[in-house]
Amino acid sequence: MIISSAKPFGEVLELLKDEDDIFIIGCGACATKLHVGGEPEVLDMLRRLEEAGKHVTGWCVPSAACSVASFDSLVEKDPSIKDAGCILVMACGSGVSIVSKVTEVPVYPSNNTESLGGLSQGEVFPELCAMCGDCKIYYFGGICPIGQCPKRLLNGPCGGSIDGKCEVDPEKDCVWELIYTRLEKLGRLDLLEKVWVCEEG
Ligand code: SF4
Ligand code: SF4
């Protein structure tokens, strides 16, 4: 099981300060067991966001956020996701990453992902989320450089990529190329102006 904890609600609100028409996605696996992304927590988040003046278009709790296969599978659960201006994922960083892959709007994490918590019987995607404990994947368009860049660069790229490929593993795309492309598509290249001065976590 992947261990994640809820960010303080004030931090979630700050992340969503410029957003409205929010769609909430929970997780029927780890986050449900930990009470940080099951149906009760999703409904509580919905209530608190609405009390804070935000409009929530809808919500769903797929069997596991990290196994969402397509945008259509989310539409099947709640068609109002098509009206969403952004998505809040109440799951681990891998779930945020997977949801970002199948959607075209900004995706925000409500949780911090911390560890594997011992034996895992489900699928684990360490390449998507390195479980740093302070999820900032939103700043990278839903593509985590801590998990996906071999140098774990928060202020990338390293300058070594050739034709968009990673200099450490030329079989793979440079994750910073992917981050740039995604943020450009979202119209949020401004997020790259932030300079990270802390170590991960
Ligand atoms: S920033 Fe990356 S490593 Fe940290 S919790 Fe989020 S997805 Fe995982
Ligand atoms: S080429 Fe890109 S993915 Fe590879 S180490 Fe450099 S910044 Fe990271």
mmCIF file of C-alpha atoms and ligand atoms in Angstrom:
data_model
loop_
_atom_site.group_PDB
_atom_site.id
_atom_site.type_symbol
_atom_site.label_atom_id
_atom_site.label_comp_id
_atom_site.label_asym_id
_atom_site.label_seq_id
_atom_site.Cartn_x
_atom_site.Cartn_y
_atom_site.Cartn_z
ATOM 1 C CA MET A 1 0.000 0.000 0.000
ATOM 2 C CA ILE A 2 1.234 3.469 -0.851
ATOM 3 C CA ILE A 3 1.153 5.782 2.140
ATOM 4 C CA SER A 4 -0.096 9.279 1.575
ATOM 5 C CA SER A 5 -1.456 11.927 3.891
ATOM 6 C CA ALA A 6 -3.791 14.842 3.288
ATOM 7 C CA LYS A 7 -2.273 18.243 2.682
ATOM 8 C CA PRO A 8 -3.702 20.899 5.002
ATOM 9 C CA PHE A 9 -6.928 22.223 3.479
ATOM 10 C CA GLY A 10 -5.459 25.747 3.398
ATOM 11 C CA GLU A 11 -2.652 24.484 1.155
ATOM 12 C CA VAL A 12 -5.149 22.836 -1.198
ATOM 13 C CA LEU A 13 -7.145 26.063 -1.367
ATOM 14 C CA GLU A 14 -3.971 28.006 -2.120
ATOM 15 C CA LEU A 15 -3.150 25.599 -4.958
ATOM 16 C CA LEU A 16 -6.663 26.125 -6.325
ATOM 17 C CA LYS A 17 -6.792 29.876 -5.764
ATOM 18 C CA ASP A 18 -7.071 30.745 -9.476
ATOM 19 C CA GLU A 19 -9.306 27.807 -10.322
ATOM 20 C CA ASP A 20 -13.014 27.178 -10.435
ATOM 21 C CA ASP A 21 -15.095 24.352 -11.893
ATOM 22 C CA ILE A 22 -13.145 21.718 -10.035
ATOM 23 C CA PHE A 23 -13.631 17.989 -10.550
ATOM 24 C CA ILE A 24 -12.504 15.719 -7.703
ATOM 25 C CA ILE A 25 -11.069 12.259 -8.262
ATOM 26 C CA GLY A 26 -10.523 9.944 -5.314
ATOM 27 C CA CYS A 27 -8.972 6.490 -5.216
ATOM 28 C CA GLY A 28 -10.693 3.258 -4.275
ATOM 29 C CA ALA A 29 -7.455 1.553 -3.263
ATOM 30 C CA CYS A 30 -4.719 2.897 -0.968
ATOM 31 C CA ALA A 31 -6.232 6.352 -0.409
ATOM 32 C CA THR A 32 -9.552 4.800 0.605
ATOM 33 C CA LYS A 33 -7.854 2.497 3.114
ATOM 34 C CA LEU A 34 -5.951 5.446 4.559
ATOM 35 C CA HIS A 35 -9.042 7.683 4.637
ATOM 36 C CA VAL A 36 -7.431 10.356 2.470
ATOM 37 C CA GLY A 37 -9.241 9.757 -0.818
ATOM 38 C CA GLY A 38 -12.244 7.482 -0.390
ATOM 39 C CA GLU A 39 -15.835 8.551 -0.953
ATOM 40 C CA PRO A 40 -16.300 10.130 2.529
ATOM 41 C CA GLU A 41 -13.154 12.235 2.126
ATOM 42 C CA VAL A 42 -14.080 13.227 -1.438
ATOM 43 C CA LEU A 43 -17.523 14.367 -0.289
ATOM 44 C CA ASP A 44 -15.977 16.233 2.632
ATOM 45 C CA MET A 45 -13.544 17.960 0.250
ATOM 46 C CA LEU A 46 -16.440 18.860 -2.043
ATOM 47 C CA ARG A 47 -18.327 20.411 0.873
ATOM 48 C CA ARG A 48 -15.327 22.391 2.095
ATOM 49 C CA LEU A 49 -14.471 23.674 -1.376
ATOM 50 C CA GLU A 50 -18.049 24.794 -1.930
ATOM 51 C CA GLU A 51 -18.083 26.469 1.469
ATOM 52 C CA ALA A 52 -14.936 28.288 0.363
ATOM 53 C CA GLY A 53 -16.797 29.585 -2.686
ATOM 54 C CA LYS A 54 -15.490 27.143 -5.266
ATOM 55 C CA HIS A 55 -17.693 25.421 -7.808
ATOM 56 C CA VAL A 56 -17.250 21.665 -7.980
ATOM 57 C CA THR A 57 -18.539 20.138 -11.220
ATOM 58 C CA GLY A 58 -18.551 16.576 -9.913
ATOM 59 C CA TRP A 59 -16.507 13.748 -8.537
ATOM 60 C CA CYS A 60 -15.711 10.075 -8.838
ATOM 61 C CA VAL A 61 -13.757 7.389 -7.038
ATOM 62 C CA PRO A 62 -12.218 4.960 -9.541
ATOM 63 C CA SER A 63 -11.073 1.564 -8.278
ATOM 64 C CA ALA A 64 -7.537 3.001 -8.189
ATOM 65 C CA ALA A 65 -6.445 6.436 -9.373
ATOM 66 C CA CYS A 66 -3.197 4.955 -10.686
ATOM 67 C CA SER A 67 -5.109 2.569 -12.941
ATOM 68 C CA VAL A 68 -7.298 5.119 -14.729
ATOM 69 C CA ALA A 69 -7.067 3.975 -18.337
ATOM 70 C CA SER A 70 -8.563 6.862 -20.274
ATOM 71 C CA PHE A 71 -10.500 10.103 -20.136
ATOM 72 C CA ASP A 72 -13.562 8.235 -21.384
ATOM 73 C CA SER A 73 -13.454 5.914 -18.380
ATOM 74 C CA LEU A 74 -13.740 8.996 -16.157
ATOM 75 C CA VAL A 75 -16.554 10.442 -18.283
ATOM 76 C CA GLU A 76 -18.425 7.163 -17.811
ATOM 77 C CA LYS A 77 -18.269 7.634 -14.046
ATOM 78 C CA ASP A 78 -19.336 11.306 -14.132
ATOM 79 C CA PRO A 79 -19.811 13.200 -17.431
ATOM 80 C CA SER A 80 -19.416 16.532 -15.614
ATOM 81 C CA ILE A 81 -15.651 16.045 -15.824
ATOM 82 C CA LYS A 82 -16.014 17.410 -19.377
ATOM 83 C CA ASP A 83 -16.966 20.799 -17.849
ATOM 84 C CA ALA A 84 -14.073 20.872 -15.411
ATOM 85 C CA GLY A 85 -11.477 23.615 -15.544
ATOM 86 C CA CYS A 86 -9.136 21.576 -13.363
ATOM 87 C CA ILE A 87 -8.970 18.315 -11.448
ATOM 88 C CA LEU A 88 -8.092 17.659 -7.829
ATOM 89 C CA VAL A 89 -6.746 14.157 -7.266
ATOM 90 C CA MET A 90 -7.074 12.707 -3.777
ATOM 91 C CA ALA A 91 -4.564 9.916 -4.229
ATOM 92 C CA CYS A 92 -0.828 9.268 -4.368
ATOM 93 C CA GLY A 93 1.553 11.000 -6.778
ATOM 94 C CA SER A 94 1.280 8.105 -9.230
ATOM 95 C CA GLY A 95 -2.465 8.666 -9.364
ATOM 96 C CA VAL A 96 -1.939 12.368 -10.059
ATOM 97 C CA SER A 97 0.545 11.504 -12.767
ATOM 98 C CA ILE A 98 -1.740 8.974 -14.468
ATOM 99 C CA VAL A 99 -4.736 11.328 -14.357
ATOM 100 C CA SER A 100 -2.560 14.078 -15.871
ATOM 101 C CA LYS A 101 -1.710 11.752 -18.753
ATOM 102 C CA VAL A 102 -5.335 11.248 -19.758
ATOM 103 C CA THR A 103 -6.664 14.777 -19.237
ATOM 104 C CA GLU A 104 -6.097 18.186 -20.785
ATOM 105 C CA VAL A 105 -6.615 20.475 -17.788
ATOM 106 C CA PRO A 106 -4.388 21.268 -14.792
ATOM 107 C CA VAL A 107 -4.291 18.473 -12.223
ATOM 108 C CA TYR A 108 -3.622 19.199 -8.550
ATOM 109 C CA PRO A 109 -2.657 16.863 -5.695
ATOM 110 C CA SER A 110 -4.510 16.993 -2.387
ATOM 111 C CA ASN A 111 -2.144 14.504 -0.768
ATOM 112 C CA ASN A 112 1.529 14.102 0.034
ATOM 113 C CA THR A 113 2.936 10.693 -0.845
ATOM 114 C CA GLU A 114 5.370 9.359 1.690
ATOM 115 C CA SER A 115 6.304 5.696 1.399
ATOM 116 C CA LEU A 116 5.384 2.247 0.319
ATOM 117 C CA GLY A 117 4.346 1.309 3.823
ATOM 118 C CA GLY A 118 5.852 -2.165 3.672
ATOM 119 C CA LEU A 119 4.747 -4.862 1.297
ATOM 120 C CA SER A 120 2.660 -3.744 -1.615
ATOM 121 C CA GLN A 121 0.176 -6.080 -3.198
ATOM 122 C CA GLY A 122 -0.861 -3.622 -5.861
ATOM 123 C CA GLU A 123 1.018 -2.095 -8.717
ATOM 124 C CA VAL A 124 3.677 0.452 -7.788
ATOM 125 C CA PHE A 125 5.054 3.066 -10.162
ATOM 126 C CA PRO A 126 8.260 4.407 -8.560
ATOM 127 C CA GLU A 127 9.123 5.976 -11.903
ATOM 128 C CA LEU A 128 6.033 8.170 -11.640
ATOM 129 C CA CYS A 129 6.306 9.129 -7.971
ATOM 130 C CA ALA A 130 9.363 8.842 -5.738
ATOM 131 C CA MET A 131 7.245 9.374 -2.615
ATOM 132 C CA CYS A 132 9.039 12.529 -1.503
ATOM 133 C CA GLY A 133 6.434 13.451 1.114
ATOM 134 C CA ASP A 134 5.688 16.965 -0.172
ATOM 135 C CA CYS A 135 3.849 16.711 -3.445
ATOM 136 C CA LYS A 136 4.638 19.504 -5.872
ATOM 137 C CA ILE A 137 3.816 17.661 -9.082
ATOM 138 C CA TYR A 138 1.357 20.398 -10.045
ATOM 139 C CA TYR A 139 4.256 22.775 -10.722
ATOM 140 C CA PHE A 140 5.511 20.337 -13.337
ATOM 141 C CA GLY A 141 2.271 19.801 -15.207
ATOM 142 C CA GLY A 142 1.589 16.475 -13.519
ATOM 143 C CA ILE A 143 4.922 14.953 -14.557
ATOM 144 C CA CYS A 144 7.183 14.421 -11.565
ATOM 145 C CA PRO A 145 10.882 15.113 -12.193
ATOM 146 C CA ILE A 146 11.842 13.569 -8.845
ATOM 147 C CA GLY A 147 10.493 10.244 -10.021
ATOM 148 C CA GLN A 148 11.218 10.508 -13.726
ATOM 149 C CA CYS A 149 14.459 12.472 -14.181
ATOM 150 C CA PRO A 150 17.503 10.284 -13.393
ATOM 151 C CA LYS A 151 19.151 13.334 -11.812
ATOM 152 C CA ARG A 152 15.945 14.186 -9.918
ATOM 153 C CA LEU A 153 16.289 17.808 -11.035
ATOM 154 C CA LEU A 154 13.678 20.236 -9.764
ATOM 155 C CA ASN A 155 15.252 23.092 -11.727
ATOM 156 C CA GLY A 156 15.857 21.266 -14.979
ATOM 157 C CA PRO A 157 16.744 20.509 -17.606
ATOM 158 C CA CYS A 158 20.356 19.527 -17.114
ATOM 159 C CA GLY A 159 21.403 20.640 -20.598
ATOM 160 C CA GLY A 160 22.568 17.201 -21.674
ATOM 161 C CA SER A 161 19.569 15.999 -23.600
ATOM 162 C CA ILE A 162 19.984 15.320 -27.314
ATOM 163 C CA ASP A 163 17.020 15.526 -29.679
ATOM 164 C CA GLY A 164 14.678 15.434 -26.704
ATOM 165 C CA LYS A 165 16.187 12.249 -25.297
ATOM 166 C CA CYS A 166 17.682 11.853 -21.834
ATOM 167 C CA GLU A 167 21.477 11.843 -21.709
ATOM 168 C CA VAL A 168 21.443 9.239 -18.918
ATOM 169 C CA ASP A 169 19.013 6.931 -20.698
ATOM 170 C CA PRO A 170 18.755 7.782 -24.410
ATOM 171 C CA GLU A 171 15.911 5.285 -24.761
ATOM 172 C CA LYS A 172 13.733 7.675 -22.783
ATOM 173 C CA ASP A 173 12.449 11.173 -23.464
ATOM 174 C CA CYS A 174 14.005 13.916 -21.352
ATOM 175 C CA VAL A 175 11.361 14.418 -18.706
ATOM 176 C CA TRP A 176 11.989 18.156 -18.746
ATOM 177 C CA GLU A 177 11.095 18.244 -22.435
ATOM 178 C CA LEU A 178 7.812 16.531 -21.517
ATOM 179 C CA ILE A 179 7.215 18.963 -18.644
ATOM 180 C CA TYR A 180 7.825 21.971 -20.908
ATOM 181 C CA THR A 181 5.492 20.639 -23.596
ATOM 182 C CA ARG A 182 2.737 19.882 -21.096
ATOM 183 C CA LEU A 183 2.963 23.283 -19.376
ATOM 184 C CA GLU A 184 3.039 25.020 -22.756
ATOM 185 C CA LYS A 185 -0.168 23.181 -23.696
ATOM 186 C CA LEU A 186 -1.767 24.247 -20.408
ATOM 187 C CA GLY A 187 -0.634 27.846 -20.940
ATOM 188 C CA ARG A 188 1.298 27.671 -17.652
ATOM 189 C CA LEU A 189 4.943 28.103 -18.629
ATOM 190 C CA ASP A 190 5.008 30.734 -15.872
ATOM 191 C CA LEU A 191 5.223 27.878 -13.375
ATOM 192 C CA LEU A 192 8.772 27.263 -14.581
ATOM 193 C CA GLU A 193 9.806 30.653 -13.223
ATOM 194 C CA LYS A 194 9.765 29.220 -9.726
ATOM 195 C CA VAL A 195 13.280 28.355 -8.541
ATOM 196 C CA TRP A 196 13.410 25.449 -6.125
ATOM 197 C CA VAL A 197 15.983 25.963 -3.418
ATOM 198 C CA CYS A 198 15.141 23.107 -1.102
ATOM 199 C CA GLU A 199 16.012 19.448 -1.298
ATOM 200 C CA GLU A 200 13.125 17.163 -2.200
ATOM 201 C CA GLY A 201 10.707 16.616 0.659
HETATM 202 S S1 SF4 B 1 6.359 15.565 -6.019
HETATM 203 FE FE1 SF4 B 1 6.704 13.669 -7.162
HETATM 204 S S2 SF4 B 1 7.762 12.304 -5.721
HETATM 205 FE FE2 SF4 B 1 6.827 13.947 -4.505
HETATM 206 S S3 SF4 B 1 4.823 13.056 -3.858
HETATM 207 FE FE3 SF4 B 1 4.485 14.293 -5.762
HETATM 208 S S4 SF4 B 1 4.639 12.818 -7.474
HETATM 209 FE FE4 SF4 B 1 5.560 11.854 -5.634
HETATM 210 S S1 SF4 B 2 18.408 14.812 -20.000
HETATM 211 FE FE1 SF4 B 2 16.501 15.484 -19.010
HETATM 212 S S2 SF4 B 2 15.679 13.639 -17.954
HETATM 213 FE FE2 SF4 B 2 17.839 13.253 -18.473
HETATM 214 S S3 SF4 B 2 18.993 13.798 -16.652
HETATM 215 FE FE3 SF4 B 2 18.954 15.618 -17.995
HETATM 216 S S4 SF4 B 2 17.139 16.804 -17.345
HETATM 217 FE FE4 SF4 B 2 16.941 14.754 -16.460
#
